[in-house]
Amino acid sequence: MICSGIGYDVHALTAGRTLTLGGVDIPHSRGLLGHSDADVLAHAIADALLGTIAAGDIGHHFPNTDPSIEGIRSTVILEKVAALLAAQGARIINVDATVIAEAPKLAPYLAEMRACLGQALGLPVARVSIKATTNEGLGFLGRAEGIAAMAIASVDVPEPAPH
Ligand code: MG
């Protein structure tokens, strides 16, 4: 059966960190703050995928109190989530996501993000859609205090056993 999942994440922008989005390091004056590489786009996608099999959220599987995953690249998290789905016989159909960032302009990096995410998920690039928008200057996103991402995933999940 086809199951859908949604994901949302936000991280604060701060000086002295590398900005990593969709597995791609992007030149910028600030990066996202977090226990991992704080790749907000990868995190939203991970939550969307986990949602398709009702497997909880990324914080449950990769707690920010776990020192063994400090600084982990979030593409590794996505590989682990994809493996979790595969172990349940679930097959990812597609992922669609939107990054909400006032700056930098992300258009030049979207193709590389799609390729990187597709590789982590074992998905053809044509099944990985990444879009970018600004918050039109409004609110904390508009003031560039952080970057947010939302994602949706469709996954072909085995029928549950009758009960
Ligand atoms: Mg996060």
PDB file of N, CA, C and O in Angstrom, residues 52-101:
ATOM      1  N   THR A  52       6.118   7.425   7.119  1.00  0.00           N
ATOM      2  CA  THR A  52       5.397   6.495   6.235  1.00  0.00           C
ATOM      3  C   THR A  52       5.235   5.115   6.865  1.00  0.00           C
ATOM      4  O   THR A  52       4.334   4.364   6.498  1.00  0.00           O
ATOM      5  N   ILE A  53       6.125   4.768   7.800  1.00  0.00           N
ATOM      6  CA  ILE A  53       5.991   3.470   8.481  1.00  0.00           C
ATOM      7  C   ILE A  53       5.694   3.665   9.974  1.00  0.00           C
ATOM      8  O   ILE A  53       5.846   2.742  10.770  1.00  0.00           O
ATOM      9  N   ALA A  54       5.265   4.881  10.327  1.00  0.00           N
ATOM     10  CA  ALA A  54       4.898   5.195  11.718  1.00  0.00           C
ATOM     11  C   ALA A  54       6.006   4.781  12.678  1.00  0.00           C
ATOM     12  O   ALA A  54       5.746   4.151  13.714  1.00  0.00           O
ATOM     13  N   ALA A  55       7.232   5.123  12.316  1.00  0.00           N
ATOM     14  CA  ALA A  55       8.392   4.681  13.097  1.00  0.00           C
ATOM     15  C   ALA A  55       8.940   5.789  13.999  1.00  0.00           C
ATOM     16  O   ALA A  55      10.119   5.785  14.341  1.00  0.00           O
ATOM     17  N   GLY A  56       8.093   6.728  14.383  1.00  0.00           N
ATOM     18  CA  GLY A  56       8.560   7.796  15.261  1.00  0.00           C
ATOM     19  C   GLY A  56       9.303   8.862  14.488  1.00  0.00           C
ATOM     20  O   GLY A  56       9.148   8.986  13.272  1.00  0.00           O
ATOM     21  N   ASP A  57      10.138   9.627  15.204  1.00  0.00           N
ATOM     22  CA  ASP A  57      10.814  10.739  14.538  1.00  0.00           C
ATOM     23  C   ASP A  57      12.331  10.625  14.661  1.00  0.00           C
ATOM     24  O   ASP A  57      12.867   9.741  15.337  1.00  0.00           O
ATOM     25  N   ILE A  58      12.995  11.535  13.998  1.00  0.00           N
ATOM     26  CA  ILE A  58      14.458  11.491  13.913  1.00  0.00           C
ATOM     27  C   ILE A  58      15.090  11.637  15.295  1.00  0.00           C
ATOM     28  O   ILE A  58      16.124  11.021  15.578  1.00  0.00           O
ATOM     29  N   GLY A  59      14.453  12.413  16.162  1.00  0.00           N
ATOM     30  CA  GLY A  59      14.986  12.591  17.510  1.00  0.00           C
ATOM     31  C   GLY A  59      14.954  11.300  18.316  1.00  0.00           C
ATOM     32  O   GLY A  59      15.773  11.088  19.216  1.00  0.00           O
ATOM     33  N   HIS A  60      14.013  10.421  17.989  1.00  0.00           N
ATOM     34  CA  HIS A  60      13.915   9.118  18.655  1.00  0.00           C
ATOM     35  C   HIS A  60      15.050   8.205  18.193  1.00  0.00           C
ATOM     36  O   HIS A  60      15.673   7.511  19.007  1.00  0.00           O
ATOM     37  N   HIS A  61      15.310   8.209  16.896  1.00  0.00           N
ATOM     38  CA  HIS A  61      16.318   7.303  16.340  1.00  0.00           C
ATOM     39  C   HIS A  61      17.742   7.843  16.468  1.00  0.00           C
ATOM     40  O   HIS A  61      18.689   7.069  16.539  1.00  0.00           O
ATOM     41  N   PHE A  62      17.862   9.165  16.438  1.00  0.00           N
ATOM     42  CA  PHE A  62      19.189   9.794  16.477  1.00  0.00           C
ATOM     43  C   PHE A  62      19.173  10.919  17.518  1.00  0.00           C
ATOM     44  O   PHE A  62      19.219  12.101  17.160  1.00  0.00           O
ATOM     45  N   PRO A  63      19.116  10.569  18.811  1.00  0.00           N
ATOM     46  CA  PRO A  63      18.974  11.600  19.859  1.00  0.00           C
ATOM     47  C   PRO A  63      20.181  12.536  19.914  1.00  0.00           C
ATOM     48  O   PRO A  63      21.323  12.101  19.742  1.00  0.00           O
ATOM     49  N   ASN A  64      19.890  13.819  20.154  1.00  0.00           N
ATOM     50  CA  ASN A  64      20.979  14.799  20.172  1.00  0.00           C
ATOM     51  C   ASN A  64      21.776  14.742  21.480  1.00  0.00           C
ATOM     52  O   ASN A  64      22.653  15.556  21.709  1.00  0.00           O
ATOM     53  N   THR A  65      21.468  13.748  22.296  1.00  0.00           N
ATOM     54  CA  THR A  65      22.254  13.511  23.504  1.00  0.00           C
ATOM     55  C   THR A  65      23.271  12.387  23.285  1.00  0.00           C
ATOM     56  O   THR A  65      24.037  12.066  24.189  1.00  0.00           O
ATOM     57  N   ASP A  66      23.256  11.793  22.083  1.00  0.00           N
ATOM     58  CA  ASP A  66      24.144  10.661  21.783  1.00  0.00           C
ATOM     59  C   ASP A  66      25.482  11.176  21.256  1.00  0.00           C
ATOM     60  O   ASP A  66      25.560  11.667  20.126  1.00  0.00           O
ATOM     61  N   PRO A  67      26.543  11.097  22.086  1.00  0.00           N
ATOM     62  CA  PRO A  67      27.833  11.651  21.644  1.00  0.00           C
ATOM     63  C   PRO A  67      28.413  10.925  20.432  1.00  0.00           C
ATOM     64  O   PRO A  67      29.235  11.496  19.714  1.00  0.00           O
ATOM     65  N   SER A  68      27.970   9.691  20.180  1.00  0.00           N
ATOM     66  CA  SER A  68      28.536   8.927  19.057  1.00  0.00           C
ATOM     67  C   SER A  68      28.105   9.493  17.711  1.00  0.00           C
ATOM     68  O   SER A  68      28.691   9.164  16.680  1.00  0.00           O
ATOM     69  N   ILE A  69      27.058  10.307  17.707  1.00  0.00           N
ATOM     70  CA  ILE A  69      26.606  10.867  16.428  1.00  0.00           C
ATOM     71  C   ILE A  69      26.823  12.378  16.356  1.00  0.00           C
ATOM     72  O   ILE A  69      26.315  13.047  15.463  1.00  0.00           O
ATOM     73  N   GLU A  70      27.620  12.916  17.284  1.00  0.00           N
ATOM     74  CA  GLU A  70      27.918  14.345  17.248  1.00  0.00           C
ATOM     75  C   GLU A  70      28.660  14.670  15.951  1.00  0.00           C
ATOM     76  O   GLU A  70      29.642  14.004  15.601  1.00  0.00           O
ATOM     77  N   GLY A  71      28.148  15.663  15.240  1.00  0.00           N
ATOM     78  CA  GLY A  71      28.791  16.094  14.000  1.00  0.00           C
ATOM     79  C   GLY A  71      28.549  15.166  12.819  1.00  0.00           C
ATOM     80  O   GLY A  71      29.138  15.348  11.753  1.00  0.00           O
ATOM     81  N   ILE A  72      27.660  14.178  12.999  1.00  0.00           N
ATOM     82  CA  ILE A  72      27.380  13.212  11.929  1.00  0.00           C
ATOM     83  C   ILE A  72      26.823  13.939  10.697  1.00  0.00           C
ATOM     84  O   ILE A  72      26.072  14.921  10.820  1.00  0.00           O
ATOM     85  N   ARG A  73      27.243  13.494   9.527  1.00  0.00           N
ATOM     86  CA  ARG A  73      26.633  14.041   8.304  1.00  0.00           C
ATOM     87  C   ARG A  73      25.235  13.449   8.175  1.00  0.00           C
ATOM     88  O   ARG A  73      25.038  12.238   8.309  1.00  0.00           O
ATOM     89  N   SER A  74      24.265  14.286   7.894  1.00  0.00           N
ATOM     90  CA  SER A  74      22.882  13.823   7.911  1.00  0.00           C
ATOM     91  C   SER A  74      22.547  12.927   6.728  1.00  0.00           C
ATOM     92  O   SER A  74      21.528  12.234   6.751  1.00  0.00           O
ATOM     93  N   THR A  75      23.407  12.912   5.702  1.00  0.00           N
ATOM     94  CA  THR A  75      23.200  11.926   4.637  1.00  0.00           C
ATOM     95  C   THR A  75      23.385  10.513   5.195  1.00  0.00           C
ATOM     96  O   THR A  75      22.759   9.571   4.717  1.00  0.00           O
ATOM     97  N   VAL A  76      24.222  10.374   6.222  1.00  0.00           N
ATOM     98  CA  VAL A  76      24.370   9.071   6.888  1.00  0.00           C
ATOM     99  C   VAL A  76      23.068   8.718   7.613  1.00  0.00           C
ATOM    100  O   VAL A  76      22.629   7.569   7.600  1.00  0.00           O
ATOM    101  N   ILE A  77      22.453   9.715   8.236  1.00  0.00           N
ATOM    102  CA  ILE A  77      21.141   9.495   8.864  1.00  0.00           C
ATOM    103  C   ILE A  77      20.142   9.022   7.816  1.00  0.00           C
ATOM    104  O   ILE A  77      19.384   8.076   8.049  1.00  0.00           O
ATOM    105  N   LEU A  78      20.150   9.662   6.655  1.00  0.00           N
ATOM    106  CA  LEU A  78      19.213   9.255   5.599  1.00  0.00           C
ATOM    107  C   LEU A  78      19.498   7.830   5.127  1.00  0.00           C
ATOM    108  O   LEU A  78      18.558   7.067   4.857  1.00  0.00           O
ATOM    109  N   GLU A  79      20.767   7.481   5.017  1.00  0.00           N
ATOM    110  CA  GLU A  79      21.103   6.097   4.631  1.00  0.00           C
ATOM    111  C   GLU A  79      20.551   5.121   5.655  1.00  0.00           C
ATOM    112  O   GLU A  79      20.007   4.061   5.296  1.00  0.00           O
ATOM    113  N   LYS A  80      20.656   5.454   6.916  1.00  0.00           N
ATOM    114  CA  LYS A  80      20.165   4.564   7.976  1.00  0.00           C
ATOM    115  C   LYS A  80      18.636   4.478   7.950  1.00  0.00           C
ATOM    116  O   LYS A  80      18.055   3.408   8.173  1.00  0.00           O
ATOM    117  N   VAL A  81      17.970   5.605   7.690  1.00  0.00           N
ATOM    118  CA  VAL A  81      16.509   5.586   7.603  1.00  0.00           C
ATOM    119  C   VAL A  81      16.062   4.752   6.399  1.00  0.00           C
ATOM    120  O   VAL A  81      15.116   3.955   6.495  1.00  0.00           O
ATOM    121  N   ALA A  82      16.760   4.907   5.276  1.00  0.00           N
ATOM    122  CA  ALA A  82      16.426   4.113   4.087  1.00  0.00           C
ATOM    123  C   ALA A  82      16.608   2.627   4.375  1.00  0.00           C
ATOM    124  O   ALA A  82      15.795   1.795   3.941  1.00  0.00           O
ATOM    125  N   ALA A  83      17.639   2.289   5.124  1.00  0.00           N
ATOM    126  CA  ALA A  83      17.877   0.886   5.476  1.00  0.00           C
ATOM    127  C   ALA A  83      16.779   0.365   6.396  1.00  0.00           C
ATOM    128  O   ALA A  83      16.348  -0.796   6.275  1.00  0.00           O
ATOM    129  N   LEU A  84      16.323   1.230   7.304  1.00  0.00           N
ATOM    130  CA  LEU A  84      15.232   0.843   8.208  1.00  0.00           C
ATOM    131  C   LEU A  84      13.965   0.524   7.407  1.00  0.00           C
ATOM    132  O   LEU A  84      13.276  -0.478   7.663  1.00  0.00           O
ATOM    133  N   LEU A  85      13.668   1.373   6.425  1.00  0.00           N
ATOM    134  CA  LEU A  85      12.494   1.118   5.579  1.00  0.00           C
ATOM    135  C   LEU A  85      12.669  -0.160   4.768  1.00  0.00           C
ATOM    136  O   LEU A  85      11.749  -0.991   4.696  1.00  0.00           O
ATOM    137  N   ALA A  86      13.844  -0.322   4.190  1.00  0.00           N
ATOM    138  CA  ALA A  86      14.102  -1.504   3.358  1.00  0.00           C
ATOM    139  C   ALA A  86      13.959  -2.782   4.180  1.00  0.00           C
ATOM    140  O   ALA A  86      13.447  -3.799   3.692  1.00  0.00           O
ATOM    141  N   ALA A  87      14.384  -2.718   5.457  1.00  0.00           N
ATOM    142  CA  ALA A  87      14.297  -3.900   6.331  1.00  0.00           C
ATOM    143  C   ALA A  87      12.848  -4.292   6.575  1.00  0.00           C
ATOM    144  O   ALA A  87      12.552  -5.445   6.900  1.00  0.00           O
ATOM    145  N   GLN A  88      11.942  -3.338   6.425  1.00  0.00           N
ATOM    146  CA  GLN A  88      10.511  -3.623   6.592  1.00  0.00           C
ATOM    147  C   GLN A  88       9.846  -3.913   5.246  1.00  0.00           C
ATOM    148  O   GLN A  88       8.617  -3.979   5.157  1.00  0.00           O
ATOM    149  N   GLY A  89      10.638  -4.041   4.216  1.00  0.00           N
ATOM    150  CA  GLY A  89      10.083  -4.328   2.895  1.00  0.00           C
ATOM    151  C   GLY A  89       9.444  -3.125   2.232  1.00  0.00           C
ATOM    152  O   GLY A  89       8.716  -3.258   1.247  1.00  0.00           O
ATOM    153  N   ALA A  90       9.726  -1.929   2.777  1.00  0.00           N
ATOM    154  CA  ALA A  90       9.149  -0.703   2.225  1.00  0.00           C
ATOM    155  C   ALA A  90      10.050  -0.157   1.110  1.00  0.00           C
ATOM    156  O   ALA A  90      11.269  -0.220   1.206  1.00  0.00           O
ATOM    157  N   ARG A  91       9.427   0.376   0.072  1.00  0.00           N
ATOM    158  CA  ARG A  91      10.155   0.881  -1.091  1.00  0.00           C
ATOM    159  C   ARG A  91       9.794   2.347  -1.289  1.00  0.00           C
ATOM    160  O   ARG A  91       8.614   2.680  -1.504  1.00  0.00           O
ATOM    161  N   ILE A  92      10.791   3.205  -1.212  1.00  0.00           N
ATOM    162  CA  ILE A  92      10.531   4.645  -1.367  1.00  0.00           C
ATOM    163  C   ILE A  92      10.142   4.928  -2.812  1.00  0.00           C
ATOM    164  O   ILE A  92      10.812   4.480  -3.752  1.00  0.00           O
ATOM    165  N   ILE A  93       9.062   5.681  -2.984  1.00  0.00           N
ATOM    166  CA  ILE A  93       8.608   6.051  -4.327  1.00  0.00           C
ATOM    167  C   ILE A  93       9.156   7.425  -4.710  1.00  0.00           C
ATOM    168  O   ILE A  93       9.785   7.578  -5.753  1.00  0.00           O
ATOM    169  N   ASN A  94       8.908   8.405  -3.864  1.00  0.00           N
ATOM    170  CA  ASN A  94       9.444   9.735  -4.146  1.00  0.00           C
ATOM    171  C   ASN A  94       9.509  10.571  -2.877  1.00  0.00           C
ATOM    172  O   ASN A  94       8.872  10.265  -1.869  1.00  0.00           O
ATOM    173  N   VAL A  95      10.288  11.616  -2.973  1.00  0.00           N
ATOM    174  CA  VAL A  95      10.417  12.595  -1.903  1.00  0.00           C
ATOM    175  C   VAL A  95      10.275  13.974  -2.533  1.00  0.00           C
ATOM    176  O   VAL A  95      10.818  14.229  -3.614  1.00  0.00           O
ATOM    177  N   ASP A  96       9.535  14.844  -1.870  1.00  0.00           N
ATOM    178  CA  ASP A  96       9.406  16.227  -2.325  1.00  0.00           C
ATOM    179  C   ASP A  96       9.617  17.131  -1.120  1.00  0.00           C
ATOM    180  O   ASP A  96       9.074  16.860  -0.043  1.00  0.00           O
ATOM    181  N   ALA A  97      10.410  18.167  -1.281  1.00  0.00           N
ATOM    182  CA  ALA A  97      10.730  19.018  -0.133  1.00  0.00           C
ATOM    183  C   ALA A  97      10.863  20.473  -0.557  1.00  0.00           C
ATOM    184  O   ALA A  97      11.147  20.780  -1.717  1.00  0.00           O
ATOM    185  N   THR A  98      10.635  21.352   0.415  1.00  0.00           N
ATOM    186  CA  THR A  98      10.840  22.788   0.220  1.00  0.00           C
ATOM    187  C   THR A  98      11.733  23.313   1.328  1.00  0.00           C
ATOM    188  O   THR A  98      11.486  23.034   2.505  1.00  0.00           O
ATOM    189  N   VAL A  99      12.768  24.031   0.953  1.00  0.00           N
ATOM    190  CA  VAL A  99      13.633  24.715   1.916  1.00  0.00           C
ATOM    191  C   VAL A  99      13.180  26.168   1.981  1.00  0.00           C
ATOM    192  O   VAL A  99      12.957  26.805   0.941  1.00  0.00           O
ATOM    193  N   ILE A 100      13.040  26.698   3.198  1.00  0.00           N
ATOM    194  CA  ILE A 100      12.653  28.098   3.380  1.00  0.00           C
ATOM    195  C   ILE A 100      13.852  28.835   3.946  1.00  0.00           C
ATOM    196  O   ILE A 100      14.208  28.678   5.113  1.00  0.00           O
ATOM    197  N   ALA A 101      14.507  29.601   3.076  1.00  0.00           N
ATOM    198  CA  ALA A 101      15.740  30.293   3.458  1.00  0.00           C
ATOM    199  C   ALA A 101      15.751  31.671   2.813  1.00  0.00           C
ATOM    200  O   ALA A 101      15.546  31.804   1.605  1.00  0.00           O
TER     201      ALA A 101
END
